[in-house]
Coordinates of C-alpha atoms in Angstrom, one line a residue:
I1 CA 74.4 -23.9 21.4
G2 CA 72.1 -25.4 18.8
T3 CA 68.9 -25.1 20.8
E4 CA 65.8 -24.8 18.6
L5 CA 63.8 -21.8 19.8
L6 CA 60.8 -22.2 17.5
A7 CA 59.8 -25.8 16.5
G8 CA 56.9 -27.7 14.9
F9 CA 54.9 -24.9 13.2
R10 CA 52.6 -25.6 10.3
C11 CA 51.0 -23.0 8.0
D12 CA 47.2 -22.8 8.1
D13 CA 45.5 -19.9 6.2
G14 CA 48.4 -17.5 6.8
R15 CA 48.9 -18.4 10.4
W16 CA 51.6 -20.7 11.7
R17 CA 50.1 -23.0 14.3
G18 CA 50.9 -26.1 16.3
G19 CA 54.4 -25.1 17.3
T20 CA 56.3 -24.5 20.4
V21 CA 58.6 -21.9 21.7
Y22 CA 61.5 -22.7 24.0
V23 CA 61.7 -20.5 27.1
P24 CA 65.3 -20.7 28.4
D25 CA 64.6 -19.0 31.8
K26 CA 62.1 -21.8 32.6
D27 CA 63.9 -24.5 30.6
R28 CA 60.6 -25.6 29.0
R29 CA 58.6 -25.3 25.8
V30 CA 55.2 -23.7 25.5
D31 CA 52.5 -23.9 22.8
A32 CA 52.6 -21.1 20.3
S33 CA 51.2 -19.6 17.1
I34 CA 52.7 -17.0 14.7
E35 CA 51.0 -14.5 12.5
V36 CA 53.0 -12.5 9.9
D37 CA 51.7 -9.3 8.4
G38 CA 54.2 -7.5 6.3
A39 CA 57.0 -6.3 8.6
K40 CA 55.1 -7.4 11.8
F41 CA 55.3 -10.7 13.5
D42 CA 52.8 -11.6 16.2
L43 CA 54.0 -14.5 18.5
T44 CA 51.2 -15.8 20.8
V45 CA 52.1 -18.3 23.5
K46 CA 49.6 -20.3 25.5
R47 CA 49.9 -22.1 28.8
G48 CA 46.7 -23.4 30.2
F49 CA 44.1 -20.7 30.2
I50 CA 46.7 -17.9 29.9
K51 CA 47.6 -16.5 26.5
R52 CA 50.1 -13.7 25.7
T53 CA 51.0 -12.0 22.4
K54 CA 54.2 -10.1 21.6
T55 CA 54.6 -8.1 18.4
W56 CA 58.0 -8.0 16.7
T57 CA 58.6 -5.4 14.0
R58 CA 61.3 -5.7 11.3
V59 CA 63.7 -2.8 11.2
E60 CA 66.1 -1.9 8.4
A61 CA 69.8 -2.5 8.9
P62 CA 71.8 0.6 9.5
R63 CA 73.5 1.9 6.4
N64 CA 77.3 2.1 6.2
E65 CA 78.2 5.8 5.7
E66 CA 81.7 4.9 4.6
G67 CA 80.7 3.6 1.2

């Protein structure tokens, strides 16, 4: 409880750089950058020469039909 998943990011021309992402399965932090474009969030992680990007998309919360 209380583990910071994203840490150390600084905004640079609309991109968040210089941060790290905690990977619980490996119990380590990896370098990362974030780019936000409307409802999309691209998270790029780097380890050595390997780079991987995942896109997250915001969805609307379900509406309560009861009122």
